[in-house]
Amino acid sequence: MSQRQVLQVFEQYQKARTQFVQTVADLATRPQNIETLQHAGVMSLLRPLLLDAVPTIQQTAALALGRLANYNDDLAEAVVKGDILPQLVYSLAEQNRFYKKAAAFVLRAVAKHSPELAQAVVDCGALDALVISLEEFDPGVKEAAAWALGYIARHNEQLAQAVVDAGVAPLLVLCIQEPEIALKRVAASSLSDIAKHSPELAHTVVETGAIAHLAQMILNPDSKLKRQVFSALGQIAKHSVDLAEMVVEAEIFPAALASLKDPDEYVRKNVTTLIREITKHSPELAQIIVHVGGVAAVIDYLGESKGNVRLPGIMMLGYVAAHSENLAMAVIVSKGVPQLAICLEEEREDHIKAATAWAFGQIGRHTPEHARAVAVANVFPKLLHLYLNTQNSEDLQVKAKKALKSILQKCTYLPALEPLLYEAPSNILKHVICQFSKVLPHDSKARRLFVTSGGLKKVQEIKAEPGSAIQEYIDAINSCYPEEIVRYYSPGYSEALLERIDNYQPV
Amino acid sequence: MATLVKLYSQLEQIKEQYFIRNRIAEEHRKRENQAAVKIQSWFRGCQVRGYLSHLHKNATSIQKIWRGFIARKLFRHRLKAAYFIMKIHFYKKMAVKIQKRWRGYYVRKYIHNYYARKRYLEGLTRKNNQIRRDLEEFAELQRRERERITLEKEEREKNIQAQRLHFLLSTKQCPGVYNSPFKTEPDEMELRLRRVKPRSAPKERKTPKIPPDLFNLTPNRDRLPPIHQKPQGPFRSSLEVQQQRYRPLEPSLRVATSITALEEAREELRRQEWRTRVIDQPFLPFLNASPKKRYEGLMHTSTPFEQVGYGIKHFREEQKEDLQGKKPFKTVFTTCHIFDKFGRLYSNAGNIV
């Protein structure tokens, strides 16, 4: 045959290969095709195409592999077992930017499923190659590399440490300063994944000067970027007081409070998480947040949101109130208690109700003023029901009981204590009676009210062992009243009177 | 003697009388003795009583005076004590006042100031309300902004739609689709069609500003010539490709400056000067900055250009007559011996010794 005919055979083969690989890549975008592709043995067919002479075929094959591995972890394991990773890593250093993007995509898709796969990716030496890609000019390549590194670092502390040891943190901080929004997003997300595991890693991230750049991006209009930025700041601040102070010194407040009105739900949630992580460490930090108006903003946020995203807000209020009674009074003054009562009413999830109960306990336990504010919001019956309802989880019951006990020990607001007399079990009743015995000796109006509302009658009906604490309190209460009244209300008095009729002889 | 005889006659009588009287006296002696004793004892008693009462009076007097003295002394002591106690009470009251004030101040300053706390809580409420208002306003602004953007986008899309469908405009003869004769008012789309200019042929895109000498070298960006029959690989967008292919020439500074740049710049400077100079007289600063200061001229200008009258005509002039008998100056000085030993070593190695 002539030379042209010979070459034509090769051209046809190349066209066939190109078409195959492009079609597979297109099919791999749809999840329903992937099963079929897997059964047809696409992995073994794609592998040699990675080493193809034509660059387009290589890139398309890498892209198809990435999409397949992205779908589920069996395919990702198949990629690892097929020894494809070393080839990819090698070519990551060599080839042009489209191939680098595709290869980084494959590494990301493999690493995202589980720590073992991520470890396998790291073991092939992918980290150095990815770091080199991070130093490229093309923003797409940087984005793909940063994303892959973020997914590797996400799983556990050792992997994050390995990523940091490869020298990734300064490069990510440089990526954050780039003008492309997608790159900023991915870099912020990767920093967040690195910093979340331990204080040392968070320190490493902070030493590269990440906080200043993250703080600058708070007012960026892009919602997804703000999500990642606030998440990163929250992960940094959560570990220790110093880190939280560094985050606060970057002067993110009060600008961060404006993001509490962002239309995107996750931005609001991440801001609230950040505020929670800051306030939980020390009273000074909580004081800063209170002064800046953070408490009011978070309470409004609680009013506007529903469901699981309320949890960080509720915990933040609890942490603020826990530090000192000044701060708890600040929470009360900012109208936090009615809002928390609404949350307790509306939410159905146990862990949110447990958090609300805990927050109430922290607010009300300081002084009688605080306990009164909590009592006025009609919270006690609800807490009691939460405690007594056996269908609730253990955690919820325990938290409700603790909250109730700690508030009751300071409560002197009698109208709220009265309903508890009727329904409470004995360990709660003890505290209720104790409070009554403290207040009644000094207040005559309260004594009168106590009698007319039937409280004295109920108290007489309580059976207590003599010598126990309850008996002492009951005696203290009885000693506030003249003996006739006590006898009148004691159980069995009407029978005793009637018996006297039997024994009475008219003159 | 008569008396004697008388007496002797009476002797018996005397003896009788003597015995009678003795007997009588003897009889009365006891009684009289007792009476005498009684009288004497009574008198002695009176004496003694008188004496005793005298003594009593004196003793009473002494005791009276003494007791008065002691009592007055006691009274003075008591008075002093009462005065002291009164003063102590007064001091205690004053001390209570001071302590009251101090304790109030101390508690308020260091332990717990109720009014400061009240003010703090009020301030906090105000700040909270302000923050709430600000956040509401901000949220409102953002919402309006977003609504405005969506409205504008819709508007633009509708305009593009109207541009494409410009042929549906109603004419005098035949009402268009959107201008139904059964309705009183034409439809909103009809009005839009009337307003909007029909899409003209794709116009010349504005070329970026490039210097005129490089104009001929940059290629035409209007049309993208087809490269392959089939579409490109799946991961390149056409925008990217176009940008890559027709990346504008980024010449270096040297290439971009024309050869006559210097002359042009000078010309430009001259033109600028001609344009901007409004006043021809340059603004001179004040000649006399400090009018009080006298101007000290240079010595060269202020001294007359004349011979110096020192005694010699010129500076280097020598008076030969005065120097007749004198020896000329020694121009060579005596040597100092610092460098005598220089290079002269103790050993033969340097070979100067």
Coordinates of C-alpha atoms in Angstrom, one line a residue, chain A residues 105-412:
Chain A
F105 CA -9.3 16.7 39.3
V106 CA -8.6 12.9 39.4
L107 CA -6.6 13.2 42.6
R108 CA -9.3 15.2 44.2
A109 CA -12.0 12.8 43.1
V110 CA -10.0 9.9 44.6
A111 CA -9.0 11.6 47.8
K112 CA -12.4 12.8 48.8
H113 CA -14.0 9.5 49.6
S114 CA -12.1 8.2 52.6
P115 CA -8.9 8.7 54.6
E116 CA -7.3 5.5 53.3
L117 CA -7.7 6.6 49.7
A118 CA -6.4 10.0 50.6
Q119 CA -3.4 8.3 52.3
A120 CA -2.9 6.3 49.1
V121 CA -2.8 9.6 47.1
V122 CA -0.3 11.1 49.5
D123 CA 1.9 7.9 49.4
C124 CA 2.3 8.3 45.6
G125 CA 4.0 11.6 46.2
A126 CA 1.1 13.6 44.9
L127 CA 1.7 16.3 47.5
D128 CA 4.9 17.7 46.0
A129 CA 3.4 17.6 42.5
L130 CA 0.3 19.4 43.7
V131 CA 2.5 22.0 45.5
I132 CA 4.3 22.6 42.2
S133 CA 1.0 23.1 40.5
L134 CA 0.0 25.6 43.1
E135 CA 2.9 27.7 41.9
E136 CA 1.7 27.8 38.3
F137 CA 0.4 30.9 36.7
D138 CA -2.9 29.6 35.4
P139 CA -5.7 30.1 37.9
G140 CA -7.6 27.0 36.8
V141 CA -4.6 24.8 37.6
K142 CA -4.2 26.4 41.0
E143 CA -7.8 26.0 41.8
A144 CA -7.7 22.3 40.9
A145 CA -4.6 21.7 43.0
A146 CA -5.9 23.7 45.9
W147 CA -9.1 21.8 45.8
A148 CA -7.3 18.4 45.8
L149 CA -5.1 19.5 48.7
G150 CA -8.2 20.6 50.6
Y151 CA -9.9 17.3 50.1
I152 CA -6.8 15.4 51.2
A153 CA -6.4 17.5 54.4
R154 CA -10.1 17.2 55.3
H155 CA -10.1 13.7 56.7
N156 CA -7.8 13.6 59.7
E157 CA -4.9 15.3 61.4
Q158 CA -2.1 13.3 60.0
L159 CA -3.1 14.0 56.5
A160 CA -3.5 17.6 57.2
Q161 CA -0.1 17.6 58.9
A162 CA 1.4 16.0 55.8
V163 CA -0.2 18.6 53.6
V164 CA 1.2 21.4 55.8
D165 CA 4.6 19.8 55.9
A166 CA 4.7 19.9 52.1
G167 CA 4.6 23.7 52.4
V168 CA 1.2 24.3 51.2
A169 CA -0.1 27.0 53.7
P170 CA 1.9 30.0 52.3
L171 CA 0.9 29.1 48.8
L172 CA -2.7 28.9 49.7
V173 CA -2.5 32.3 51.3
L174 CA -1.1 33.6 48.1
C175 CA -3.9 32.0 46.2
I176 CA -6.4 33.8 48.4
Q177 CA -5.0 37.1 47.2
E178 CA -5.6 36.2 43.5
P179 CA -8.4 38.1 41.8
E180 CA -10.4 35.0 40.6
I181 CA -13.3 34.3 42.9
A182 CA -13.4 30.5 42.3
L183 CA -9.7 30.3 43.3
K184 CA -10.3 32.3 46.4
R185 CA -13.2 30.1 47.4
V186 CA -11.3 26.9 47.0
A187 CA -8.2 28.3 48.8
A188 CA -10.3 29.5 51.7
S189 CA -12.1 26.1 51.9
S190 CA -8.7 24.3 52.0
L191 CA -7.4 26.5 54.7
S192 CA -10.5 25.8 56.7
D193 CA -10.0 22.1 56.3
I194 CA -6.4 22.3 57.4
A195 CA -7.0 24.5 60.4
K196 CA -9.9 22.5 61.8
H197 CA -8.0 19.5 63.2
S198 CA -5.7 20.9 65.9
P199 CA -4.3 24.0 67.4
E200 CA -0.9 23.5 66.0
L201 CA -2.2 23.3 62.5
A202 CA -4.3 26.4 63.1
H203 CA -1.2 28.2 64.3
T204 CA 0.6 27.2 61.2
V205 CA -2.1 28.6 59.1
V206 CA -2.2 31.8 61.1
E207 CA 1.6 32.3 61.0
T208 CA 1.4 32.6 57.2
G209 CA -0.8 35.7 57.8
A210 CA -4.0 34.1 56.6
I211 CA -6.3 36.0 59.1
A212 CA -5.7 39.4 57.6
H213 CA -6.5 38.2 54.1
L214 CA -9.5 36.3 55.2
A215 CA -10.7 39.3 57.1
Q216 CA -10.4 41.5 54.0
M217 CA -12.7 39.1 52.1
I218 CA -15.6 39.4 54.5
L219 CA -17.3 42.2 52.6
N220 CA -17.0 40.5 49.3
P221 CA -20.4 40.2 47.6
D222 CA -20.0 36.5 46.6
S223 CA -22.0 34.3 49.0
K224 CA -20.1 31.0 48.5
L225 CA -16.8 32.8 49.2
K226 CA -18.2 34.3 52.4
R227 CA -19.3 30.8 53.4
Q228 CA -15.8 29.5 53.2
V229 CA -14.1 32.6 54.7
F230 CA -16.3 32.5 57.8
S231 CA -15.9 28.7 58.1
A232 CA -12.1 29.1 57.9
L233 CA -12.1 31.9 60.6
G234 CA -14.4 29.8 62.8
Q235 CA -12.1 26.7 62.5
I236 CA -9.1 28.9 63.4
A237 CA -10.8 30.6 66.4
K238 CA -12.2 27.4 67.9
H239 CA -9.0 26.0 69.3
S240 CA -7.7 28.4 71.9
V241 CA -8.0 31.8 73.4
D242 CA -4.9 33.2 71.6
L243 CA -6.2 32.2 68.2
A244 CA -9.6 33.6 69.0
E245 CA -8.0 36.9 70.1
M246 CA -6.0 37.0 66.9
V247 CA -9.2 36.6 64.9
V248 CA -10.9 39.4 66.8
E249 CA -7.9 41.7 66.5
A250 CA -8.3 41.5 62.7
E251 CA -11.3 43.8 63.3
I252 CA -13.9 41.7 61.6
F253 CA -16.6 43.0 64.0
P254 CA -18.9 44.8 63.4
A255 CA -18.6 44.1 59.6
A256 CA -19.2 40.4 60.2
L257 CA -22.6 41.2 61.8
A258 CA -23.8 42.6 58.4
S259 CA -23.3 39.1 57.0
L260 CA -25.9 37.9 59.4
K261 CA -28.5 39.4 57.0
D262 CA -27.1 37.6 54.0
P263 CA -29.7 35.8 51.9
D264 CA -27.5 32.7 51.9
E265 CA -28.4 30.5 54.8
Y266 CA -25.0 28.9 55.2
V267 CA -23.2 32.2 55.4
R268 CA -25.4 33.2 58.3
K269 CA -24.8 29.8 59.9
N270 CA -21.0 30.1 59.5
V271 CA -21.0 33.6 60.9
T272 CA -22.9 32.5 64.0
T273 CA -20.5 29.5 64.4
L274 CA -17.6 31.9 64.3
I275 CA -19.2 34.1 66.9
R276 CA -19.8 31.1 69.1
E277 CA -16.3 29.9 68.8
I278 CA -15.0 33.3 69.8
T279 CA -17.3 33.8 72.8
K280 CA -16.8 30.4 74.3
H281 CA -13.2 31.0 75.4
S282 CA -13.1 33.8 77.8
P283 CA -15.3 36.5 79.4
E284 CA -13.2 39.3 77.8
L285 CA -13.9 38.0 74.3
A286 CA -17.6 37.6 75.1
Q287 CA -17.6 41.2 76.4
I288 CA -16.1 42.4 73.1
I289 CA -18.9 40.6 71.2
V290 CA -21.6 42.0 73.5
H291 CA -20.2 45.6 73.2
V292 CA -20.3 45.4 69.4
G293 CA -24.0 44.4 69.5
G294 CA -23.4 40.8 68.6
V295 CA -25.9 39.4 71.0
A296 CA -28.8 41.4 69.5
A297 CA -27.8 40.4 66.0
V298 CA -27.7 36.7 66.9
I299 CA -31.0 36.9 68.7
D300 CA -32.6 38.4 65.5
Y301 CA -30.9 35.7 63.5
L302 CA -32.5 33.1 65.8
G303 CA -35.9 34.7 65.1
E304 CA -35.5 34.5 61.4
S305 CA -34.1 31.1 60.9
K306 CA -35.5 27.6 61.4
G307 CA -34.1 24.2 62.1
N308 CA -30.6 23.0 62.6
V309 CA -29.0 26.3 61.7
R310 CA -30.2 27.7 65.0
L311 CA -28.0 25.6 67.0
P312 CA -24.8 27.7 66.9
G313 CA -26.8 30.8 67.9
I314 CA -28.4 29.1 70.9
M315 CA -25.0 27.8 72.0
M316 CA -23.5 31.2 71.6
L317 CA -26.1 32.7 73.9
G318 CA -25.4 30.0 76.4
Y319 CA -21.7 30.5 76.4
V320 CA -22.0 34.3 76.8
A321 CA -24.3 33.9 79.7
A322 CA -22.2 31.2 81.3
H323 CA -19.1 33.5 81.9
S324 CA -20.5 36.0 84.3
E325 CA -23.8 37.4 85.6
N326 CA -23.1 40.8 83.9
L327 CA -23.1 39.1 80.5
A328 CA -26.1 37.0 81.4
M329 CA -27.9 40.2 82.3
A330 CA -26.8 41.6 78.9
V331 CA -28.4 38.6 77.2
I332 CA -31.6 39.1 79.2
V333 CA -31.7 42.8 78.4
S334 CA -31.3 42.1 74.7
K335 CA -34.5 40.1 74.8
G336 CA -32.8 36.8 74.5
V337 CA -35.1 34.9 76.9
P338 CA -38.4 35.2 74.9
Q339 CA -36.6 34.2 71.7
L340 CA -35.0 31.1 73.4
A341 CA -38.5 30.2 74.7
I342 CA -39.8 30.4 71.1
C343 CA -37.0 28.1 70.0
L344 CA -37.7 25.6 72.7
E345 CA -41.3 25.6 71.6
E346 CA -40.8 25.3 67.9
E347 CA -37.9 23.0 67.5
R348 CA -38.4 19.3 67.2
E349 CA -34.9 18.0 67.3
D350 CA -33.6 16.7 70.6
H351 CA -30.1 18.1 70.4
I352 CA -31.4 21.6 69.7
K353 CA -33.8 21.4 72.6
A354 CA -31.0 20.1 74.8
A355 CA -28.9 23.1 73.8
T356 CA -31.8 25.5 74.5
A357 CA -32.3 24.0 78.0
W358 CA -28.6 24.3 78.7
A359 CA -28.7 27.9 77.6
F360 CA -31.6 28.7 79.9
G361 CA -29.7 27.1 82.8
Q362 CA -26.7 29.2 82.2
I363 CA -28.8 32.4 82.0
G364 CA -30.9 31.8 85.0
R365 CA -28.4 30.4 87.5
H366 CA -26.7 33.6 88.6
T367 CA -29.0 35.7 90.8
P368 CA -32.7 35.9 91.6
E369 CA -33.1 38.6 89.0
H370 CA -31.9 36.3 86.3
A371 CA -34.0 33.5 87.6
R372 CA -37.0 35.8 87.6
A373 CA -36.4 36.8 84.0
V374 CA -36.3 33.1 83.0
A375 CA -39.3 32.3 85.1
V376 CA -41.5 35.1 83.7
A377 CA -41.0 33.6 80.2
N378 CA -43.0 30.6 81.4
V379 CA -40.2 28.2 80.8
F380 CA -40.4 26.0 83.9
P381 CA -43.3 23.8 82.8
K382 CA -41.7 23.1 79.4
L383 CA -38.4 22.2 81.0
L384 CA -40.2 19.9 83.4
H385 CA -42.0 18.2 80.6
L386 CA -38.7 17.7 78.8
Y387 CA -37.2 16.2 81.9
L388 CA -40.2 13.9 82.6
N389 CA -40.8 12.8 79.0
T390 CA -39.1 9.4 78.7
Q391 CA -39.2 9.4 75.0
N392 CA -36.6 12.1 74.9
S393 CA -33.0 11.2 74.7
E394 CA -30.9 10.8 77.8
D395 CA -28.9 13.9 77.0
L396 CA -32.0 16.1 76.8
Q397 CA -33.4 14.8 80.0
V398 CA -30.2 15.3 81.9
K399 CA -29.7 18.8 80.6
A400 CA -33.3 19.8 81.3
K401 CA -33.0 18.5 84.9
K402 CA -29.7 20.3 85.5
A403 CA -31.1 23.6 84.1
L404 CA -34.2 23.3 86.1
K405 CA -32.3 22.7 89.3
S406 CA -29.8 25.4 88.8
I407 CA -32.5 28.0 88.1
L408 CA -34.8 26.9 90.8
Q409 CA -32.1 27.3 93.4
K410 CA -32.2 31.1 92.8
C411 CA -35.8 31.6 91.8
T412 CA -37.9 33.8 94.2

